C-alpha positions as CSV (number, residue, x, y, z in Angstrom):
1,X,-23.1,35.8,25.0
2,X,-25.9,37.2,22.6
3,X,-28.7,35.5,21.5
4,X,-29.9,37.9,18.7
5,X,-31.0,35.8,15.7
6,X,-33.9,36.8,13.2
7,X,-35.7,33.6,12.5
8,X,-37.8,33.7,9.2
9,X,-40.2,31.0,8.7
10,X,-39.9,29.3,5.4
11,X,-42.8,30.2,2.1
12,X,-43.2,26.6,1.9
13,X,-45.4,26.8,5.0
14,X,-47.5,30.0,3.8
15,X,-48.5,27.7,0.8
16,X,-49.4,24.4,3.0
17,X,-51.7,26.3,5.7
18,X,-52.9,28.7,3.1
19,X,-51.4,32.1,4.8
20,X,-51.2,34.7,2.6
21,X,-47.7,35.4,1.4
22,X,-47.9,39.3,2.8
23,X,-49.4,38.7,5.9
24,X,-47.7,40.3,8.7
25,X,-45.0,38.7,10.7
26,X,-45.8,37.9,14.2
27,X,-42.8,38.2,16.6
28,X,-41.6,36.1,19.5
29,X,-42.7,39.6,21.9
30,X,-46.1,39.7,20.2
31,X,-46.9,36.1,21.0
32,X,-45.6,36.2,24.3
33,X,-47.9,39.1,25.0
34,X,-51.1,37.8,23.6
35,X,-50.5,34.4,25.4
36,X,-49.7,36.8,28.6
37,X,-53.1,38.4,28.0
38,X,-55.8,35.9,26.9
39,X,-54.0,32.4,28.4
40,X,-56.7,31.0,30.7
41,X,-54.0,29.0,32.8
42,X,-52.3,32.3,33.9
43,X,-56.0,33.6,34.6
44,X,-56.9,30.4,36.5
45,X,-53.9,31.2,38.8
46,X,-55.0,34.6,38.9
47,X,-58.4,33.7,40.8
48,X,-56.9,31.0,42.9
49,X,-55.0,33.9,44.2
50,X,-58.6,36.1,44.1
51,X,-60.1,32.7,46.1
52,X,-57.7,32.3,48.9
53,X,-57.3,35.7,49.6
54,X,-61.1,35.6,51.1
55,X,-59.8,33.2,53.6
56,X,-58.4,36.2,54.9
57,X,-61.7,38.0,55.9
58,X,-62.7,34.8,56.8
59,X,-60.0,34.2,59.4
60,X,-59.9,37.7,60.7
61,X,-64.0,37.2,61.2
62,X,-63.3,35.0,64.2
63,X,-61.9,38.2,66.2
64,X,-64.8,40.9,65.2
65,X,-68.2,40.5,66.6
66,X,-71.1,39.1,65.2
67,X,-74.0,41.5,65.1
68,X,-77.7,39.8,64.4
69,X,-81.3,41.7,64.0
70,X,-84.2,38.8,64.2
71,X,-87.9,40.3,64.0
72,X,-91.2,37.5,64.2
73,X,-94.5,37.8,64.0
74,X,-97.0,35.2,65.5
75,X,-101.1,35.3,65.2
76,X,-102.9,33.4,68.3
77,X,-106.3,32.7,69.0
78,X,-108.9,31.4,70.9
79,X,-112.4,30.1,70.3
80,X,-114.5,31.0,74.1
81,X,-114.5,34.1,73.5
82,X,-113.0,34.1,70.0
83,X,-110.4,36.4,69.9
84,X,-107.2,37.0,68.1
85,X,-103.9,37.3,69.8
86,X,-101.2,39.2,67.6
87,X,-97.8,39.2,68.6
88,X,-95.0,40.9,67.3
89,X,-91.2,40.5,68.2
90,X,-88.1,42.1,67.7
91,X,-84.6,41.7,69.0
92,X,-81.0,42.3,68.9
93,X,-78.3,40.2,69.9
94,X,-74.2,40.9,70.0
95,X,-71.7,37.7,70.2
96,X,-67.5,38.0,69.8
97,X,-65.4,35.9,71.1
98,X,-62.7,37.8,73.6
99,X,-60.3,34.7,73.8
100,X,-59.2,31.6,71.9
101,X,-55.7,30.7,72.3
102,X,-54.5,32.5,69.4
103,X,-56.3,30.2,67.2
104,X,-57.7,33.2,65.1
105,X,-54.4,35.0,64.6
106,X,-52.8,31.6,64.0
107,X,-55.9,31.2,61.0
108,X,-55.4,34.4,60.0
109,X,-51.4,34.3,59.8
110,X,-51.9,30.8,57.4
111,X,-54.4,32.6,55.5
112,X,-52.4,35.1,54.2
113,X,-49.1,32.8,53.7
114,X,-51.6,30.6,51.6
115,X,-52.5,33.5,49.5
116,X,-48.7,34.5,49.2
117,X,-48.1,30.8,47.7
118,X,-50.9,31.7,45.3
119,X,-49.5,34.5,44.0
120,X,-45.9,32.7,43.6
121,X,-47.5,30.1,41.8
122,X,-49.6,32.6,39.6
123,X,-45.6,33.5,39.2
124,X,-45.0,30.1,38.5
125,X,-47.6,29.3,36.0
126,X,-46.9,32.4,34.0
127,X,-43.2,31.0,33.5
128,X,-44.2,27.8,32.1
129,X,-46.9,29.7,30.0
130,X,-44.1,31.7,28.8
131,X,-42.0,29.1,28.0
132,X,-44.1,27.0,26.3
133,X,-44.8,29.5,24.2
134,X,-41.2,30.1,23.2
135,X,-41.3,26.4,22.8
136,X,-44.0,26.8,20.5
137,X,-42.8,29.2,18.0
138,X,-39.6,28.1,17.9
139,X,-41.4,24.6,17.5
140,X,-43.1,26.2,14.3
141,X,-40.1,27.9,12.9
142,X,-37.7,24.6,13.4
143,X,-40.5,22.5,11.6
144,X,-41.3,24.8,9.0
145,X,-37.7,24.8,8.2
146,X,-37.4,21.4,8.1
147,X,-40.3,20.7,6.0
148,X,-38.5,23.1,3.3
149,X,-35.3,21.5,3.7
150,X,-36.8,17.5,3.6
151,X,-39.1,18.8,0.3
152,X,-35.5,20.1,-1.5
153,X,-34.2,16.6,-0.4
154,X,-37.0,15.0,-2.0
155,X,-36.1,16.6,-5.2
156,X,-33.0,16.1,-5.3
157,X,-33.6,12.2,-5.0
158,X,-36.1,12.6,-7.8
159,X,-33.9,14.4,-10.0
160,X,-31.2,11.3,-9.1
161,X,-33.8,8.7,-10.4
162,X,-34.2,10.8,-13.6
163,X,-30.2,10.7,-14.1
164,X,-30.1,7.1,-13.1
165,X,-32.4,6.3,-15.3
166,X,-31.1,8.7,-18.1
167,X,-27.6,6.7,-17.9
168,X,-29.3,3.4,-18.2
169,X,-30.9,3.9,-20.9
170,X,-27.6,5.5,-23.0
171,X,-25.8,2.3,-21.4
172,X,-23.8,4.2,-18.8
173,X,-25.9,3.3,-15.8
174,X,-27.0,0.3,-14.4
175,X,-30.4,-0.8,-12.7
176,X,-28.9,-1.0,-9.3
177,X,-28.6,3.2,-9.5
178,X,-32.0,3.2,-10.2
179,X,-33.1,1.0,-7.3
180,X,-30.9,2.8,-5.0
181,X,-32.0,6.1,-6.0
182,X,-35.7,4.8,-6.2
183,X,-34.9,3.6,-2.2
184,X,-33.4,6.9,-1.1
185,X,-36.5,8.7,-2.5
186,X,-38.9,6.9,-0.7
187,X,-37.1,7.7,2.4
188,X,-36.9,11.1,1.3
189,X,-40.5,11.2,1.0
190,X,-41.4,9.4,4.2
191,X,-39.7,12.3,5.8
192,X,-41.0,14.6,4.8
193,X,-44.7,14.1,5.1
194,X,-43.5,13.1,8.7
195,X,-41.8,17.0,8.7
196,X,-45.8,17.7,7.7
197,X,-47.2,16.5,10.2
198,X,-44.7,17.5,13.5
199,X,-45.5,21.2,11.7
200,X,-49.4,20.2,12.2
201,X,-48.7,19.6,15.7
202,X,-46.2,22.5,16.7
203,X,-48.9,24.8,14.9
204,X,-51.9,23.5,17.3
205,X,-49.2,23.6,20.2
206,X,-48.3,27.6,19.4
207,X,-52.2,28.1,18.9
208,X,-53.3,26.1,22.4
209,X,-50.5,28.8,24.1
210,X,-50.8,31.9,22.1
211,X,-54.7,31.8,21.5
212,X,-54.3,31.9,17.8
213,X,-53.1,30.3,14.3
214,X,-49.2,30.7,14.0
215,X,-48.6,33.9,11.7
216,X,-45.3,34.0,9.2
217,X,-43.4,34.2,12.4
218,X,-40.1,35.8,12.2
219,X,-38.5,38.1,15.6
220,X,-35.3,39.1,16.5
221,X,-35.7,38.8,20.4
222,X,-33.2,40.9,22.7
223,X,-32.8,38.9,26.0
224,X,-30.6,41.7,27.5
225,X,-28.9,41.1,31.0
226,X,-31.5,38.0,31.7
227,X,-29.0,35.2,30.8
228,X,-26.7,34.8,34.2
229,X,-23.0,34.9,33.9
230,X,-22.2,31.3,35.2
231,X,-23.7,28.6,36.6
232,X,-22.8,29.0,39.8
233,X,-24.2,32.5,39.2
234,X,-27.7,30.9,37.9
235,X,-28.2,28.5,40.7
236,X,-27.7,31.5,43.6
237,X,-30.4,33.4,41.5
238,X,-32.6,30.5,41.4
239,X,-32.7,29.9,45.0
240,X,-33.0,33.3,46.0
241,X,-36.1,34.5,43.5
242,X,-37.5,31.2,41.9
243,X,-41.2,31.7,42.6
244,X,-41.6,27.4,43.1
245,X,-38.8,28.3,46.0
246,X,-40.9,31.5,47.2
247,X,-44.0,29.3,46.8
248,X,-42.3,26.2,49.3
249,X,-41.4,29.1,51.6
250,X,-44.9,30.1,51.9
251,X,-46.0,26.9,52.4
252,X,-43.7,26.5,55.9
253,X,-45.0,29.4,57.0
254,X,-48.9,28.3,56.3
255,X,-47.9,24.6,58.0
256,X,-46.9,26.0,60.9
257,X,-49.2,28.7,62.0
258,X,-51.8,25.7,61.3
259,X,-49.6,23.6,63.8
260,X,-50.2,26.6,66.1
261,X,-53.8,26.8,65.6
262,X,-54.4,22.9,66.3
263,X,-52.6,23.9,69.7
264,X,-55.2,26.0,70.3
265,X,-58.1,23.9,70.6
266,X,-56.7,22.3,74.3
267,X,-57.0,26.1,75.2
268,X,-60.1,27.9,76.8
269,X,-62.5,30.0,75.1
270,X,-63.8,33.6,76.2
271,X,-67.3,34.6,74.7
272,X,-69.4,37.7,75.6
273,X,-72.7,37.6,74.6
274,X,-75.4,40.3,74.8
275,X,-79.2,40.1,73.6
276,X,-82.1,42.8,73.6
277,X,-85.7,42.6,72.6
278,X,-88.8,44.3,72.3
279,X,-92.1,43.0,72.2
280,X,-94.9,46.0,70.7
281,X,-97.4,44.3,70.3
282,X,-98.7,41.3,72.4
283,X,-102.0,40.5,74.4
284,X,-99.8,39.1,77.6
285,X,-97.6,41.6,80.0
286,X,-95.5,42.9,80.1
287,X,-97.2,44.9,77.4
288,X,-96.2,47.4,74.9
289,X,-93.6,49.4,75.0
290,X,-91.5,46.8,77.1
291,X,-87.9,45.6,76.2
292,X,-85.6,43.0,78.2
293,X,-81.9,42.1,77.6
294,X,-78.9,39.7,78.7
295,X,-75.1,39.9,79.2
296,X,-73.2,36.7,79.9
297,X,-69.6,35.8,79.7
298,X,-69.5,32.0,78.8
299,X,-65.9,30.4,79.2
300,X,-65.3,26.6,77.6
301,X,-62.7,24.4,79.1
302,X,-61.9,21.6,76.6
303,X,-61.8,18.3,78.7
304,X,-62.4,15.8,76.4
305,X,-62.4,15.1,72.7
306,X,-62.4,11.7,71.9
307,X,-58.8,12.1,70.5
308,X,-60.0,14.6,67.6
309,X,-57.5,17.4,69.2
310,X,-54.8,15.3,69.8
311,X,-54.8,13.7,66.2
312,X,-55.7,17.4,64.7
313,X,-52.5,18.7,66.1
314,X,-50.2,15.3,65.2
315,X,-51.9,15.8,62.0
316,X,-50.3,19.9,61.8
317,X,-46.9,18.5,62.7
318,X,-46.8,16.0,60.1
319,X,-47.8,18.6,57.6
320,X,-45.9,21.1,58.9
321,X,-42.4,18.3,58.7
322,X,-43.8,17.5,55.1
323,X,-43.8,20.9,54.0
324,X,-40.1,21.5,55.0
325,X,-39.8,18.0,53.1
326,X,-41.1,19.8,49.7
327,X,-38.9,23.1,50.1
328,X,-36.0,20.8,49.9
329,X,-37.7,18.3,47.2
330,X,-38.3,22.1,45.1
331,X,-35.1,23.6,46.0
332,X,-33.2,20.3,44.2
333,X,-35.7,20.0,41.3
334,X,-34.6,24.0,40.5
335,X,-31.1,23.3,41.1
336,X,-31.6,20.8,38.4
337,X,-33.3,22.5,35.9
338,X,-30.7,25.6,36.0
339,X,-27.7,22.9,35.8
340,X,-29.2,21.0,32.7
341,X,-30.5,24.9,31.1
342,X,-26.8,25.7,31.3
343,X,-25.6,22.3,29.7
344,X,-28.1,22.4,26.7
345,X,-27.6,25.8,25.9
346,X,-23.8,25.2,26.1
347,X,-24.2,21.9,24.0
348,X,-26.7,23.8,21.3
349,X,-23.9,26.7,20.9
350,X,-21.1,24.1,20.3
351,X,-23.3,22.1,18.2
352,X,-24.2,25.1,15.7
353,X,-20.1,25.7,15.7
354,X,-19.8,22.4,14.4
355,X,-22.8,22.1,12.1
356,X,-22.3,25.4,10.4
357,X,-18.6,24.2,9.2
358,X,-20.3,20.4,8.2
359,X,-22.6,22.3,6.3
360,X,-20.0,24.1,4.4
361,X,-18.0,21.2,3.5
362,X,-20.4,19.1,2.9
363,X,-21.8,21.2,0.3
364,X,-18.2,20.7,-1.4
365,X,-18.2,17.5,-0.6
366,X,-21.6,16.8,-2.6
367,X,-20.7,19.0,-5.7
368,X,-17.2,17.5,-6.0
369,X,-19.0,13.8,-5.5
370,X,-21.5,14.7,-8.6
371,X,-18.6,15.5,-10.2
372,X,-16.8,12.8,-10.1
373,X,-19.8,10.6,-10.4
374,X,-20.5,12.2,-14.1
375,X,-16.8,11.6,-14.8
376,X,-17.3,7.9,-13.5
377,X,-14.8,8.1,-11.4
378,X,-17.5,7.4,-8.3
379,X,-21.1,5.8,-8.4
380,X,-24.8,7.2,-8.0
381,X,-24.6,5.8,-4.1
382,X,-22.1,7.7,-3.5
383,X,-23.9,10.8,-4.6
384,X,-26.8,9.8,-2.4
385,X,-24.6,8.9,0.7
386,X,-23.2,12.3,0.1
387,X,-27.0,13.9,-0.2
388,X,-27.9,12.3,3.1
389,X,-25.1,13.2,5.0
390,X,-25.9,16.9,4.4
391,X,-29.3,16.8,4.8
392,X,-28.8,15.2,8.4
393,X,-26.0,17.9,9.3
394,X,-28.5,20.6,8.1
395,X,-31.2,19.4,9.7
396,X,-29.1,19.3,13.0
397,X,-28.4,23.1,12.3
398,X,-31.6,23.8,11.8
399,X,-32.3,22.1,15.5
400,X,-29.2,23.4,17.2
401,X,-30.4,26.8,16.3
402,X,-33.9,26.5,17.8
403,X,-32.9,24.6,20.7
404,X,-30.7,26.9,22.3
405,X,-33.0,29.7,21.8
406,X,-35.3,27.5,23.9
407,X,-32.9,26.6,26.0
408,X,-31.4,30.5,26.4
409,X,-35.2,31.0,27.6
410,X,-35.2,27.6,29.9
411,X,-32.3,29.2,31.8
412,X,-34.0,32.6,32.5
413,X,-36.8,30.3,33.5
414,X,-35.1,28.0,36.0
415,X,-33.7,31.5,37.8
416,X,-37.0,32.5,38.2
417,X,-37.1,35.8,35.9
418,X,-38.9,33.9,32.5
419,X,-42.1,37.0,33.9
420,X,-43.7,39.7,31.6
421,X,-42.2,42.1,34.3
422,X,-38.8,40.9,33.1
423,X,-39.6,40.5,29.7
424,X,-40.8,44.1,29.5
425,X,-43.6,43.0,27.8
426,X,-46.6,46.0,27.1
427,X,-49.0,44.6,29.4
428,X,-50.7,45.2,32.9
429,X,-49.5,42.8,35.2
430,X,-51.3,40.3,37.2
431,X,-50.7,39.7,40.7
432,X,-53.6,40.0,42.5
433,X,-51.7,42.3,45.3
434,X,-54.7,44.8,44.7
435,X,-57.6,42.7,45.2
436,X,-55.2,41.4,48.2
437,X,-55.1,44.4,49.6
438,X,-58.7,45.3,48.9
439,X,-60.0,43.0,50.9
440,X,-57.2,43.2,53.3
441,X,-58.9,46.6,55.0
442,X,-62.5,45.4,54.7
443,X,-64.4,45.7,57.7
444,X,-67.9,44.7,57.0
445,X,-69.3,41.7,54.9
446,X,-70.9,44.5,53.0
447,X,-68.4,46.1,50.4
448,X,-67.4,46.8,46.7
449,X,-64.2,44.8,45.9
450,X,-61.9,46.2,43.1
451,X,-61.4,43.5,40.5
452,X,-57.9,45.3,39.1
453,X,-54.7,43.3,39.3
């Protein structure tokens, strides 16, 4: 199945936004690429993943030590003799904590399955920035169609007034023509400026994706090897990739490592703890020069919380049951969408079938109507009926054609591949596994982070 199709936008739209008639055409890759570059929901998603990924560093604090330099300075004094008692401190002191329960590599093992989910659902958000975006042209290009086709229809029900009135006024019409073709011109023009204004809105949609004013777009767009085979096919590759499945995953794996950690707090703790100061300068022994230190092991047995452990840990079960809850609640919402991708790109493709043989013959139909209704063997209604008819099956063309483009792209979507990556769009792409890994291997809360995706 190929779904190669150049799509030209119609002049009629160039004259109603004021775009010059030679301007360069935009294509479908070229819109996906700027709203890959500058759209500021795939960016969000990028610094969520940026955001959690600190948790990291901040789990993995909890098993390196804490190193502290304090210094003071104090001025004394007394009045019998007055004198001036200076004294100046400094002082060192060492803390890490040598057992928890494996609360800390429970923290540390949900940090990092958070910040995989954040990166599936950077995944995630550039799919449905993706597909809007198709929506969005395709959303132009259908509309600006329309609004040429409804403006021919509008003439053509004007130039049917004109006859109906020319044959009144030779005796050959009657003023029921006119009033029917007077009716079926006001409808005509009713859709049409509602054509006008769905353009309007597809253009701000296309801009609100693509970051810019819709430009004569035409494209041929090669999907390749992206559409699956089958159904079956699509739903196997959907629940094996989809990055809202990945992203569920993820979350199962951060709900129970926090399980574990609430376990943790009914377990002992192990600190060491090791001072040193100095004291230079001071009026009182034990003088200059001298320095004391401390080392202590301090073990805490939890006895008694008020119920705060207890309900922390039910609390980490629940979550941990809802989360399992979700991968199943995802895993049927994908099933879905793949299942009704399939069905509309089927029903688009037998639609067009259909539509492209009404249009023929009802092109015939009309001519051999007008026809007859110069010869008057038929009546001006019947030329309208036969008018209407055509401009409905023409219209439906116009949104078979358009929708299963859309739906073609909904499909690669709901399997999980709808990605720049896939696409083989010209860009760098963003996944945060750099910064990830960046701050993965920092040691000290000192350091340079790489911003690159």
């Amino acid at each position: 199945m190929k779904f190669i199709r150049e799509l030209r936008a119609g002049a009629l739209a160039a004259a109603l936004f004021c775009l010059p008639a030679a301007a360069q055409a935009e294509t479908l890759r070229e819109a996906l690429t700027s709203a890959y570059l500058n759209n500021p929901a795939i960016l969000s998603a990028l610094l969520n993943v940026y955001d959690t990924a600190e948790n990291i560093v901040m789990a993995k604090s909890g098993k390196l030590p804490n190193i502290n330099a304090t210094a003071s300075v104090s001025q004394g004094f007394s009045n019998s003799p007055f004198t001036l008692d200076p004294t100046v401190n400094f002082g060192l002191s060492y803390s890490q904590r040598l057992y928890d329960g494996s609360k800390t590599d429970a923290d540390i093992e949900a940090a990092r399955a958070l910040t995989e989910l954040s990166r599936y659902a950077l995944q995630n958000a550039e799919q449905n920035v993706l597909l809007a975006v198709v929506q969005a042209y395709m959303g132009v290009i259908r509309d600006t169609q329309l609004v040429q086709l409804r403006q021919e229809n509008v003439k053509f029900f004007q130039a049917q007034v004109d006859s109906a009135n020319d044959r009144l006024k030779v005796g050959e019409g009657t003023k029921i023509d006119v009033s029917q073709a007077e009716a079926r011109l006001a409808q005509g023009t009713a859709a049409y400026q509602s054509a006008i204004s769905s353009l309007a809105t597809s253009r701000a949609s296309y801009e609100r994706y693509v970051g810019h004013a819709p430009k004569n777009l035409t494209d041929s767009f090669k999907i390749g090897n992206l559409l699956p085979k089958s159904v079956d096919a699509a739903v196997d590759e959907a629940t094996a990739s989809h990055p809202a499945i990945r992203s569920a995953k993820a979350g199962i794996r951060a709900a129970q490592a926090a399980s574990e950690s609430a376990a943790a707090a009914f377990m002992p703790t192990l600190d060491f703890i090791a001072s040193i100061g100095s004291t230079p300068l001071s009026p009182t022994p034990p003088g200059p020069n001298a320095f004391s230190g401390s080392v202590r092991f301090a073990l805490t047995v939890p006895i008694y919380s008020g119920g705060r452990n207890g309900a922390g840990m039910r609390k980490a079960n629940i979550a941990q049951i809802k989360s399992e809850v979700d991968a199943l609640a995802a895993r049927d919402q994908i099933k879905e969408a793949v299942i009704s991708s399939w069905s509309s790109l089927q029903n688009a493709t037998a639609i067009i079938s259909s539509a492209e043989s009404g249009v023929s013959a009802g092109e015939l139909a009309l001519s051999g109507v007008i026809e007859q209704r110069d010869v008057g063997q038929l009546t001006t209604l019947d030329v309208l009926n036969a008018q209407s008819e055509l401009t409905s099956v023409r219209e439906g063309l116009i949104q078979a054609r358009s929708g299963r483009i859309i739906a073609a792209f909904a499909l690669i979507s709901a399997t999980g591949h709808l990605t720049a990556a896939d696409l083989g769009l010209d860009v760098p792409i963003k996944t945060g596994e750099g910064y990830v890994s960046t701050v993965e291997d920092v040691w000290a809360d000192l350091r340079s982070i790489d911003f690159g995706e």
